[in-house]
PDB file of C-alpha atoms in Angstrom:
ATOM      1  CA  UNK A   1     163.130 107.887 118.626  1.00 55.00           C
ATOM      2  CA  UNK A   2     163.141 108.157 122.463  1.00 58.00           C
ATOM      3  CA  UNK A   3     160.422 110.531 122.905  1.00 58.00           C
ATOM      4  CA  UNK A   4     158.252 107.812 120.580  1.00 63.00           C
ATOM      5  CA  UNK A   5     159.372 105.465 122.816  1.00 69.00           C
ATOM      6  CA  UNK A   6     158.239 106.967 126.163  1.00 70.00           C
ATOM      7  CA  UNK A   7     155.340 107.970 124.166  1.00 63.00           C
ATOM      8  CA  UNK A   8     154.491 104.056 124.076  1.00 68.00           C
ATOM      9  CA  UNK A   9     155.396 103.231 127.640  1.00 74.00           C
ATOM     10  CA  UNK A  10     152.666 105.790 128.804  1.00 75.00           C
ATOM     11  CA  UNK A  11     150.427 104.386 126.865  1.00 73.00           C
ATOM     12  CA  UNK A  12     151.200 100.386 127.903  1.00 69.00           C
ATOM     13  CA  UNK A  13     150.952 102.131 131.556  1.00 77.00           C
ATOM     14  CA  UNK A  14     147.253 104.078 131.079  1.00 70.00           C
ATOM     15  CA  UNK A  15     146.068 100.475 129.291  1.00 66.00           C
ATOM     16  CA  UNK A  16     147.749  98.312 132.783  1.00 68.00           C
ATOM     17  CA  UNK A  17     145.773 100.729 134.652  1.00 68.00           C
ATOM     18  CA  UNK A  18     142.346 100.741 132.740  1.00 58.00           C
ATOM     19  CA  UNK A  19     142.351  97.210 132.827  1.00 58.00           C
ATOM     20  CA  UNK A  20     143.355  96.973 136.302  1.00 62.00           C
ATOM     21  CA  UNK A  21     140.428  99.504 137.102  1.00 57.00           C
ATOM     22  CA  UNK A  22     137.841  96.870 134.780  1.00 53.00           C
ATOM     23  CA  UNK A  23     138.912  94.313 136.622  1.00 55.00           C
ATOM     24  CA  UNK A  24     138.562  95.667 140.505  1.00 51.00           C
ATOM     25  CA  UNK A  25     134.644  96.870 139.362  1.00 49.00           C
ATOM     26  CA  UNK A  26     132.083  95.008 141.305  1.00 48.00           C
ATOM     27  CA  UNK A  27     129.602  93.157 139.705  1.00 49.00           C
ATOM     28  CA  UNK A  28     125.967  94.108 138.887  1.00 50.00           C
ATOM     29  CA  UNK A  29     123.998  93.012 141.977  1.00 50.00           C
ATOM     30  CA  UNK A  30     121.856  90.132 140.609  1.00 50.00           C
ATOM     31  CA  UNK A  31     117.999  90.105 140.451  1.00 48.00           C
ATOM     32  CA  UNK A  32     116.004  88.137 143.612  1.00 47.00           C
ATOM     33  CA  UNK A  33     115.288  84.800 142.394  1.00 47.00           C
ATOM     34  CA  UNK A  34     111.554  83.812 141.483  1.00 47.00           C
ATOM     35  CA  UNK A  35     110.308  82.144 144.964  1.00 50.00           C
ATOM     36  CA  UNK A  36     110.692  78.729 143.471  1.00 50.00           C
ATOM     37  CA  UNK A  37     107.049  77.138 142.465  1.00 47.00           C
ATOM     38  CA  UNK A  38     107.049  74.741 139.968  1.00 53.00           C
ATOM     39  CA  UNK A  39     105.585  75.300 136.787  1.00 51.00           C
ATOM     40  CA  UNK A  40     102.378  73.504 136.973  1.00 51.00           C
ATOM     41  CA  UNK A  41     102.094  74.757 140.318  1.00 50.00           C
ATOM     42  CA  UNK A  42     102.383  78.570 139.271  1.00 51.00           C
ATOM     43  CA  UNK A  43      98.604  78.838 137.311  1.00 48.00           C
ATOM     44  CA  UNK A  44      97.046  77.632 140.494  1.00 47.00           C
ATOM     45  CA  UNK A  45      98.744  80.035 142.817  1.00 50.00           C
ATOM     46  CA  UNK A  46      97.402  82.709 140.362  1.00 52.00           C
ATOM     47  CA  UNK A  47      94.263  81.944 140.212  1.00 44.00           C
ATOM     48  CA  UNK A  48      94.489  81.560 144.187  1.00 50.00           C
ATOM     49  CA  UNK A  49      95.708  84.694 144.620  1.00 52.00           C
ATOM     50  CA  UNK A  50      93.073  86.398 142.013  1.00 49.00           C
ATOM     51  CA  UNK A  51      90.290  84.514 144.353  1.00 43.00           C
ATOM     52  CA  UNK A  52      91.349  86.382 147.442  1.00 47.00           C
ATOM     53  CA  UNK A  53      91.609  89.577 145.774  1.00 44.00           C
ATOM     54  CA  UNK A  54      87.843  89.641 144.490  1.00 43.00           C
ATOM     55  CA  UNK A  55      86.259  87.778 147.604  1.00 39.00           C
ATOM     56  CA  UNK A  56      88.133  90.387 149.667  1.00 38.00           C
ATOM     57  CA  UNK A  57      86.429  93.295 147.617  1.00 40.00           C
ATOM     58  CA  UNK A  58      83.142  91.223 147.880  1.00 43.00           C
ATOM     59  CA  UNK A  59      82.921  90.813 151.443  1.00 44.00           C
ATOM     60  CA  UNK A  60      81.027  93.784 152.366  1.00 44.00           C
ATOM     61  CA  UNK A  61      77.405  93.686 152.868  1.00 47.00           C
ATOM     62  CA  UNK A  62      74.423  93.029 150.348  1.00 54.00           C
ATOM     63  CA  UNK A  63      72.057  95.623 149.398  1.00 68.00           C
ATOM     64  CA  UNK A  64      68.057  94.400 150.505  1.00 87.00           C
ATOM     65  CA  UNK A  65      65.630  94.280 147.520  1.00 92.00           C
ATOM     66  CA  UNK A  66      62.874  94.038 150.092  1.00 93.00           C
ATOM     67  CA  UNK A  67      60.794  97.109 152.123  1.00 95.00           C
ATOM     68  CA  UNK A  68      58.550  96.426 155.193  1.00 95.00           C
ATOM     69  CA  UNK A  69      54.992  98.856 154.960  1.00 97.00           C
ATOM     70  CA  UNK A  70      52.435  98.506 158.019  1.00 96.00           C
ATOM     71  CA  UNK A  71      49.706 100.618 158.532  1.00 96.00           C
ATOM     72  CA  UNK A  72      48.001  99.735 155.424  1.00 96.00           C
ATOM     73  CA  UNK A  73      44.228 100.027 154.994  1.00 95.00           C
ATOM     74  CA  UNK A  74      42.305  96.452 155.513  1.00 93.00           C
ATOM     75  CA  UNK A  75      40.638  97.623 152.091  1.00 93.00           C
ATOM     76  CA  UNK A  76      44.227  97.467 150.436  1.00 95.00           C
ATOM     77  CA  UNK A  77      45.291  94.937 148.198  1.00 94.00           C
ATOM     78  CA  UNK A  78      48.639  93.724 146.750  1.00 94.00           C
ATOM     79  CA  UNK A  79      47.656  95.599 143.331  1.00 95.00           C
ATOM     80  CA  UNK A  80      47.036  98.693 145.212  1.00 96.00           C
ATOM     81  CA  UNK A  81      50.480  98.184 146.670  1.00 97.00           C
ATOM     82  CA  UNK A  82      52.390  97.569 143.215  1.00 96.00           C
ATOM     83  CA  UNK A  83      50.763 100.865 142.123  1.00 96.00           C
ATOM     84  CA  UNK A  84      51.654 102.733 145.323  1.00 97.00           C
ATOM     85  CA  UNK A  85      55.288 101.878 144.197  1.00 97.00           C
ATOM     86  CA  UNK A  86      54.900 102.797 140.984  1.00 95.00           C
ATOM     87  CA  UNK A  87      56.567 102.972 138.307  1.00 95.00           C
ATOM     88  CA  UNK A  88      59.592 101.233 140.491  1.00 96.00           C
ATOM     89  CA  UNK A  89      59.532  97.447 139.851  1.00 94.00           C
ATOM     90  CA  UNK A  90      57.915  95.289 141.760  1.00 95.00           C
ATOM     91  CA  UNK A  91      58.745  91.503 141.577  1.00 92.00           C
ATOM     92  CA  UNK A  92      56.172  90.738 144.730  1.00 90.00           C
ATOM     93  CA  UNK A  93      53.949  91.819 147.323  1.00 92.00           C
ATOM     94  CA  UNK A  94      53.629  89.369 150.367  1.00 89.00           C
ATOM     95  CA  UNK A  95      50.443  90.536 152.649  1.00 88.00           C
ATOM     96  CA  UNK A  96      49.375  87.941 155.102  1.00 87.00           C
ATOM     97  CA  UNK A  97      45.649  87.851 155.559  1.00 83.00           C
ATOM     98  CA  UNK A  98      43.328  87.017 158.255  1.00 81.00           C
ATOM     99  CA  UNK A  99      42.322  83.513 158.306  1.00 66.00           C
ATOM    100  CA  UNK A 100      38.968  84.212 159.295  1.00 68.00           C
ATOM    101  CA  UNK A 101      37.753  86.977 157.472  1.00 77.00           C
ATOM    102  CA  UNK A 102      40.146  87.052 154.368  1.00 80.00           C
ATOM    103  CA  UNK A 103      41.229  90.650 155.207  1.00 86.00           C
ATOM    104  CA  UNK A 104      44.260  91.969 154.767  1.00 90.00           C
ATOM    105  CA  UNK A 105      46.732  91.914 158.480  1.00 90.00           C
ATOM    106  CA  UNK A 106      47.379  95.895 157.751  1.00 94.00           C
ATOM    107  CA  UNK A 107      51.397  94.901 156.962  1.00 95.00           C
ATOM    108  CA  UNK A 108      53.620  93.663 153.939  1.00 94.00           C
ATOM    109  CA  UNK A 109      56.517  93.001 152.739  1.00 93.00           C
ATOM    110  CA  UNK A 110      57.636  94.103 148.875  1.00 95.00           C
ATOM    111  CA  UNK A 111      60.391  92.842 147.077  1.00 92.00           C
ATOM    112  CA  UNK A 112      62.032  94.979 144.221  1.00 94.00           C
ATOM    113  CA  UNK A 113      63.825  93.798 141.166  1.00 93.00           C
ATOM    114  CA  UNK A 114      67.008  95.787 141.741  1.00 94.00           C
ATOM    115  CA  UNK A 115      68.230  96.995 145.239  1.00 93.00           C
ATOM    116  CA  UNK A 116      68.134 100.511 143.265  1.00 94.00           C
ATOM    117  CA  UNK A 117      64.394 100.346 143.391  1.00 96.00           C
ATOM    118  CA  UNK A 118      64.078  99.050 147.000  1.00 95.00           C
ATOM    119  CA  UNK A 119      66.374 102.269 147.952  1.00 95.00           C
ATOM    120  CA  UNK A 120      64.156 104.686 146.041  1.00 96.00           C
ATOM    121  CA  UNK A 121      60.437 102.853 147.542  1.00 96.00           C
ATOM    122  CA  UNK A 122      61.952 103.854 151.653  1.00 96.00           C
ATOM    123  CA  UNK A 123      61.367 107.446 149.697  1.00 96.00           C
ATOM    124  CA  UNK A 124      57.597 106.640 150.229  1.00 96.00           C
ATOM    125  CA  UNK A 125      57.469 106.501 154.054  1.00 96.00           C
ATOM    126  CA  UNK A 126      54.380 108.337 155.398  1.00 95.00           C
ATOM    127  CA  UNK A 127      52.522 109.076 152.137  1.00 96.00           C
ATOM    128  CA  UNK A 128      48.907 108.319 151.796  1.00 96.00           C
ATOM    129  CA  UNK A 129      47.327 105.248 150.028  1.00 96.00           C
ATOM    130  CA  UNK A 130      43.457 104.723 150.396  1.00 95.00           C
ATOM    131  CA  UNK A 131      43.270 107.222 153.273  1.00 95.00           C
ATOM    132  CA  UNK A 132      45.856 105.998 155.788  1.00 95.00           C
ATOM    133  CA  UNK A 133      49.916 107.192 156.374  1.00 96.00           C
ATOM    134  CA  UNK A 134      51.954 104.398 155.050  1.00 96.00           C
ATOM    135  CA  UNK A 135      55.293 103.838 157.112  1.00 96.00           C
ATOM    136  CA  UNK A 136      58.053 102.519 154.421  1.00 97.00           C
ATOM    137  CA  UNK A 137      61.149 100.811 155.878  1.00 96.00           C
ATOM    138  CA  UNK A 138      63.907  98.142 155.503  1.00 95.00           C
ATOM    139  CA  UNK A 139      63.135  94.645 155.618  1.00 92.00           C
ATOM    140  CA  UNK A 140      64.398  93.188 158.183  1.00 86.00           C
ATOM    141  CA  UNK A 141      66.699  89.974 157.105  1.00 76.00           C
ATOM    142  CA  UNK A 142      66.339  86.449 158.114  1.00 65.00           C
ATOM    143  CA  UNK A 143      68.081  85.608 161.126  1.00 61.00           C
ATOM    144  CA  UNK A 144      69.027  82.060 162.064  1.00 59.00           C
ATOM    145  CA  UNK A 145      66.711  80.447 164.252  1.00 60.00           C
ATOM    146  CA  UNK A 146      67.659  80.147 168.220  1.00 64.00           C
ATOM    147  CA  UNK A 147      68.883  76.597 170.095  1.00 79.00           C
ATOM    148  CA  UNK A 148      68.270  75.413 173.087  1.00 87.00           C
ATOM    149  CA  UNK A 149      68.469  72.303 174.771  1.00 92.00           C
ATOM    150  CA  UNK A 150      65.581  69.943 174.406  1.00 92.00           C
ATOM    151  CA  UNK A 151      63.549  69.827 178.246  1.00 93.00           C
ATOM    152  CA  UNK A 152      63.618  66.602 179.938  1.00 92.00           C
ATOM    153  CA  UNK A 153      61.240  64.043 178.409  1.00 92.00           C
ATOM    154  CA  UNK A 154      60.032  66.384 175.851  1.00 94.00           C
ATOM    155  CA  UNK A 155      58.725  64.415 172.243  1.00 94.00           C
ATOM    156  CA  UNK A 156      56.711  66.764 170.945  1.00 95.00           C
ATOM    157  CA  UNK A 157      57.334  69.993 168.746  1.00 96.00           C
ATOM    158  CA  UNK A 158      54.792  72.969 168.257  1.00 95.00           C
ATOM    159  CA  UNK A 159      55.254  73.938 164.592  1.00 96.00           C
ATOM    160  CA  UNK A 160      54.476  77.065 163.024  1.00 92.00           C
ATOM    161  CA  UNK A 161      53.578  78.826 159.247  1.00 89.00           C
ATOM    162  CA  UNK A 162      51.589  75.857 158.548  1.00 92.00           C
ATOM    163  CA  UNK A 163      49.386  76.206 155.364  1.00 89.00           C
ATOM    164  CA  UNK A 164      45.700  76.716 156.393  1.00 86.00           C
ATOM    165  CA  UNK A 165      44.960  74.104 153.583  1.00 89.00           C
ATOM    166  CA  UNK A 166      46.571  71.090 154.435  1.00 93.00           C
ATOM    167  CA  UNK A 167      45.669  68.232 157.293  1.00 94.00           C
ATOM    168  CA  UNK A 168      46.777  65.933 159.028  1.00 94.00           C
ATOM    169  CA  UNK A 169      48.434  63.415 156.907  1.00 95.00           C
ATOM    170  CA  UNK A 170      50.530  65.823 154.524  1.00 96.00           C
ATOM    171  CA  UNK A 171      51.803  67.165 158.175  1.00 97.00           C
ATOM    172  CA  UNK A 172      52.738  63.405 159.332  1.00 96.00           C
ATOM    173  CA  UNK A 173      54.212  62.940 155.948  1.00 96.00           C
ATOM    174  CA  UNK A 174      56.556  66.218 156.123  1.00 96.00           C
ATOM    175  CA  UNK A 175      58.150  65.089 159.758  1.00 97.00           C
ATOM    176  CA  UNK A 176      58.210  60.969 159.611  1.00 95.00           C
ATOM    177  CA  UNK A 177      62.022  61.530 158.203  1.00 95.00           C
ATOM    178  CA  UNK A 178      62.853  62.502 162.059  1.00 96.00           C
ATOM    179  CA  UNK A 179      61.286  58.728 163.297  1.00 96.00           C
ATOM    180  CA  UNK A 180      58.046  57.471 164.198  1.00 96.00           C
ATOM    181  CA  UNK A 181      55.117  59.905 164.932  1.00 96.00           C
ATOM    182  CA  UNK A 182      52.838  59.262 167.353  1.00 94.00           C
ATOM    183  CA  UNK A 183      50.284  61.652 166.975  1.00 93.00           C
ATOM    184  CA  UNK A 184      49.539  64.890 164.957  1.00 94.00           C
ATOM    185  CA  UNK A 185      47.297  68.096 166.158  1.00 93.00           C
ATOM    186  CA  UNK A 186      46.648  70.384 163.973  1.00 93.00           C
ATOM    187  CA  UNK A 187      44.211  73.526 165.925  1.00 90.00           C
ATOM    188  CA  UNK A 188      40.718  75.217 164.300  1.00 87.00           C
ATOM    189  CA  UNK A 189      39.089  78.423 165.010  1.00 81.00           C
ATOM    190  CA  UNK A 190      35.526  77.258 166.352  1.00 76.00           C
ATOM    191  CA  UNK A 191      33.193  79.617 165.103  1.00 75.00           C
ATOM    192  CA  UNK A 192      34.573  79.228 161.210  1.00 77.00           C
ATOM    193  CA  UNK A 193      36.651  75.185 161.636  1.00 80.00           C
ATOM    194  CA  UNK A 194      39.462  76.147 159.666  1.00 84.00           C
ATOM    195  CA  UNK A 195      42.866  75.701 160.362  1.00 87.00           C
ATOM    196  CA  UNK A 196      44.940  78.273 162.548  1.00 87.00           C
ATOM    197  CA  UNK A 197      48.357  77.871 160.858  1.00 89.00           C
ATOM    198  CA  UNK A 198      49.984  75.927 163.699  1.00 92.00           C
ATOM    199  CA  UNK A 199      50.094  72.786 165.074  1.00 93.00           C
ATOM    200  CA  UNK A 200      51.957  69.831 167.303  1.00 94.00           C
ATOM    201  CA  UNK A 201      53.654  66.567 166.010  1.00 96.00           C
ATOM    202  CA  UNK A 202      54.200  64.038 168.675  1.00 94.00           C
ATOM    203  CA  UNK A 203      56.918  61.761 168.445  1.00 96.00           C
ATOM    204  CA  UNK A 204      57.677  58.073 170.014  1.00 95.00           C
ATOM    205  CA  UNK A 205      61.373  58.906 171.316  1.00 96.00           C
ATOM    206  CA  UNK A 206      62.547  62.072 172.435  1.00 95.00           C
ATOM    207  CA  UNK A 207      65.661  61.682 169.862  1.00 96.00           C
ATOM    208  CA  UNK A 208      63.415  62.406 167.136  1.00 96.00           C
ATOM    209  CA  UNK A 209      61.538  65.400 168.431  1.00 96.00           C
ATOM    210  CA  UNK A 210      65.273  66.594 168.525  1.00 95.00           C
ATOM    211  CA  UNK A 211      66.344  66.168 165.481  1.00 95.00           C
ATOM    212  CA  UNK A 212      63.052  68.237 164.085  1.00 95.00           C
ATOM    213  CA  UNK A 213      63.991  70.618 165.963  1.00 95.00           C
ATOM    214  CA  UNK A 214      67.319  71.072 164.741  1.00 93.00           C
ATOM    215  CA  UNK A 215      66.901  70.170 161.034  1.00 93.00           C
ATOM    216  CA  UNK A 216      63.621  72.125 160.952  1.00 91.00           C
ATOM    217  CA  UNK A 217      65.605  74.327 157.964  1.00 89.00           C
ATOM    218  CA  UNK A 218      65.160  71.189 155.530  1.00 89.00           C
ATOM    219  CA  UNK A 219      61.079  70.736 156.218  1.00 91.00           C
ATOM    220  CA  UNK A 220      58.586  72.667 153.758  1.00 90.00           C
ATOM    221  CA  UNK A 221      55.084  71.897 153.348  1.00 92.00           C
ATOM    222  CA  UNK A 222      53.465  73.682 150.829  1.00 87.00           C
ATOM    223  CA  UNK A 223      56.132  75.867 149.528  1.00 84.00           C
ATOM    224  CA  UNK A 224      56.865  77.276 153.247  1.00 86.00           C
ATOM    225  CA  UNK A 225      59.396  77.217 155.483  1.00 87.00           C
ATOM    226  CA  UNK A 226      58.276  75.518 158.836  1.00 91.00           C
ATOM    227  CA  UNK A 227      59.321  76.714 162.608  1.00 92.00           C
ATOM    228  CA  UNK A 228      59.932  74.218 164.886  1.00 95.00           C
ATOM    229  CA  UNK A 229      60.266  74.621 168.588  1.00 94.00           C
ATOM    230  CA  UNK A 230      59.934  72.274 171.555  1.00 94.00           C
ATOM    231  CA  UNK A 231      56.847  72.118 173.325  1.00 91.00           C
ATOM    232  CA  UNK A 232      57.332  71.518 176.911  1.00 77.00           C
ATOM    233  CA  UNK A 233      53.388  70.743 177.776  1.00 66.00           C
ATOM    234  CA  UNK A 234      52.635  68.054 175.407  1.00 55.00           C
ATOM    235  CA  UNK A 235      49.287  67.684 176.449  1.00 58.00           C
ATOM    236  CA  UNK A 236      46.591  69.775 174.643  1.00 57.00           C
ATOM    237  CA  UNK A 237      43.246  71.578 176.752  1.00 55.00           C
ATOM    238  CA  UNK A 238      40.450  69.343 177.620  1.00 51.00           C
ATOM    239  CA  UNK A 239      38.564  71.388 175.177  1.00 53.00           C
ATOM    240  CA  UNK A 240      40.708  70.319 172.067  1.00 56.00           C
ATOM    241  CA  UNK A 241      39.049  68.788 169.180  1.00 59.00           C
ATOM    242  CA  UNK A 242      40.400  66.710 166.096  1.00 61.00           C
ATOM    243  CA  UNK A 243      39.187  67.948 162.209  1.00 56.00           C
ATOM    244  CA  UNK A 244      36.514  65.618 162.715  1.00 58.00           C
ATOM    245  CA  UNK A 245      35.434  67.397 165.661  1.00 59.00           C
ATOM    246  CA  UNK A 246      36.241  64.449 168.022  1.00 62.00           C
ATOM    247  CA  UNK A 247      37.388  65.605 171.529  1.00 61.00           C
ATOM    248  CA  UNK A 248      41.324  64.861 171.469  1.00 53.00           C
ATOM    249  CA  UNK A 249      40.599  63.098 175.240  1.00 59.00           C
ATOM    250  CA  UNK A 250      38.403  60.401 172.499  1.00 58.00           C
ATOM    251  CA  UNK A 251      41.184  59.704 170.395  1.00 64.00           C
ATOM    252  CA  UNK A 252      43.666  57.004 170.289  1.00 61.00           C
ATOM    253  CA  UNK A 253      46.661  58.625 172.124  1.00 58.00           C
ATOM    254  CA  UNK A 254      44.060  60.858 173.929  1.00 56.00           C
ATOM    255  CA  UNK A 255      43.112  57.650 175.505  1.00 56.00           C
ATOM    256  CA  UNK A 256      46.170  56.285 176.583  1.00 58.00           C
ATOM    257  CA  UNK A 257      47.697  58.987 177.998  1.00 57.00           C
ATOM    258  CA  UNK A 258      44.944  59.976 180.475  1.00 56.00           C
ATOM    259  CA  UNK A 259      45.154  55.861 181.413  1.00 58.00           C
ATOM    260  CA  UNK A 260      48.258  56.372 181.893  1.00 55.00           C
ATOM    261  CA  UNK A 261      47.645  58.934 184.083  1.00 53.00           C
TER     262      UNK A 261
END
């Protein structure tokens, strides 16, 4: 009877000291708390942080689909140039030409439907195509074009990459967003009286022959893109003529500025 009963205070004891021991544990630590964005806020900070991830990957540079090739023969044309490429594919093959004659400026630029193909044409550097070396290289890309402050007094622009078909009036027309033109001269090659791709549009205030200059990116004519730069002498060569072959001296604003001289 006593041994059953010191039996049972052992055991009270060990279950006073278990539960002692439960008791003195220390608690899980708890989990860091969500930073606290509300619900509807938590889709948009997603798709925020998705954003950055893939514009971050995207940021490096883009592969050219365009090659540069000079010394081509003056009897090449842009056919012979697809085929030269061939059987890579060839969207386009840009080859300015002499105004004059028609004949190919012995340069062009290509532009490939994949940047795979432009990669594999630089492979063509210095082979032969209708008896002269062709040199294959990267196009150069498009730079912005350069500022500078507009000189003292200056209302005129010189304007480049005009189409050799167009005149007068479709060059008035592209610029008289800036403000009020005063006069437009458009240059000719004497011996054949076409056009020589440039020209100068006169304004009435100097304000507006800045503007031209620096919105030039929004003027086309033609399907091209225009270059626009001051022109500090706004008065042409005594030997200038009109399209209708009147001395510039004869015309209008001819007239009053060498009064007003």
């Amino acid at each position: 009877m006593r041994a059953s009963r010191r039996v049972l205070r052992r055991r009270k004891r060990k279950l006073k000291s278990a539960i002692k021991a439960l008791g003195e544990e220390e608690p899980p630590p708890e989990e860091a708390a969500p930073e606290d964005v509300p619900p509807e806020e938590a889709p948009k900070k997603r798709l925020r942080e998705d954003t950055e991830a893939k514009t971050t990957a995207n940021d490096g540079p883009r592969a050219s689909t365009t090659v540069y090739c000079e010394g081509l023969s003056y009897q090449a044309s842009e056919a012979d140039v697809a085929a030269f490429f061939a059987p890579l594919a060839v969207l386009e093959v840009r080859m300015p030409r002499y105004q004059d004659s028609g004949k190919p400026r012995g340069y062009a630029h290509v532009d490939f439907e994949t940047a795979a193909d432009a990669a594999e044409a630089l492979s063509k550097d210095r082979e032969s195509l209708k008896g002269r070396y062709v040199t294959v290289c990267p196009a150069k890309e498009k730079t912005a074009p350069s500022t500078r402050p507009r000189p003292a007094g200056c209302r005129t622009v010189f304007v480049k990459n005009l189409p050799y078909e167009t005149n007068e009036d479709a060059v008035r027309t592209a610029f008289r967003r800036f403000g009020k033109i005063d006069d437009v001269r458009l240059p000719i090659w004497g011996h054949t009286r076409r056009l020589k791709g440039h020209g100068y549009v006169q304004f009435v205030r100097e304000f507006d022959a800045e503007q031209a200059y620096k919105l030039q990116h929004a003027v086309k004519l033609g399907g091209r893109d225009l270059v626009v730069d001051y022109d500090d002498d706004a008065r042409p060569k005594a030997s200038f003529r009109t399209l209708e072959g009147r001395p510039w001296a004869k015309t209008r604003v001819g007239k009053r500025l060498s009064s007003s001289s």
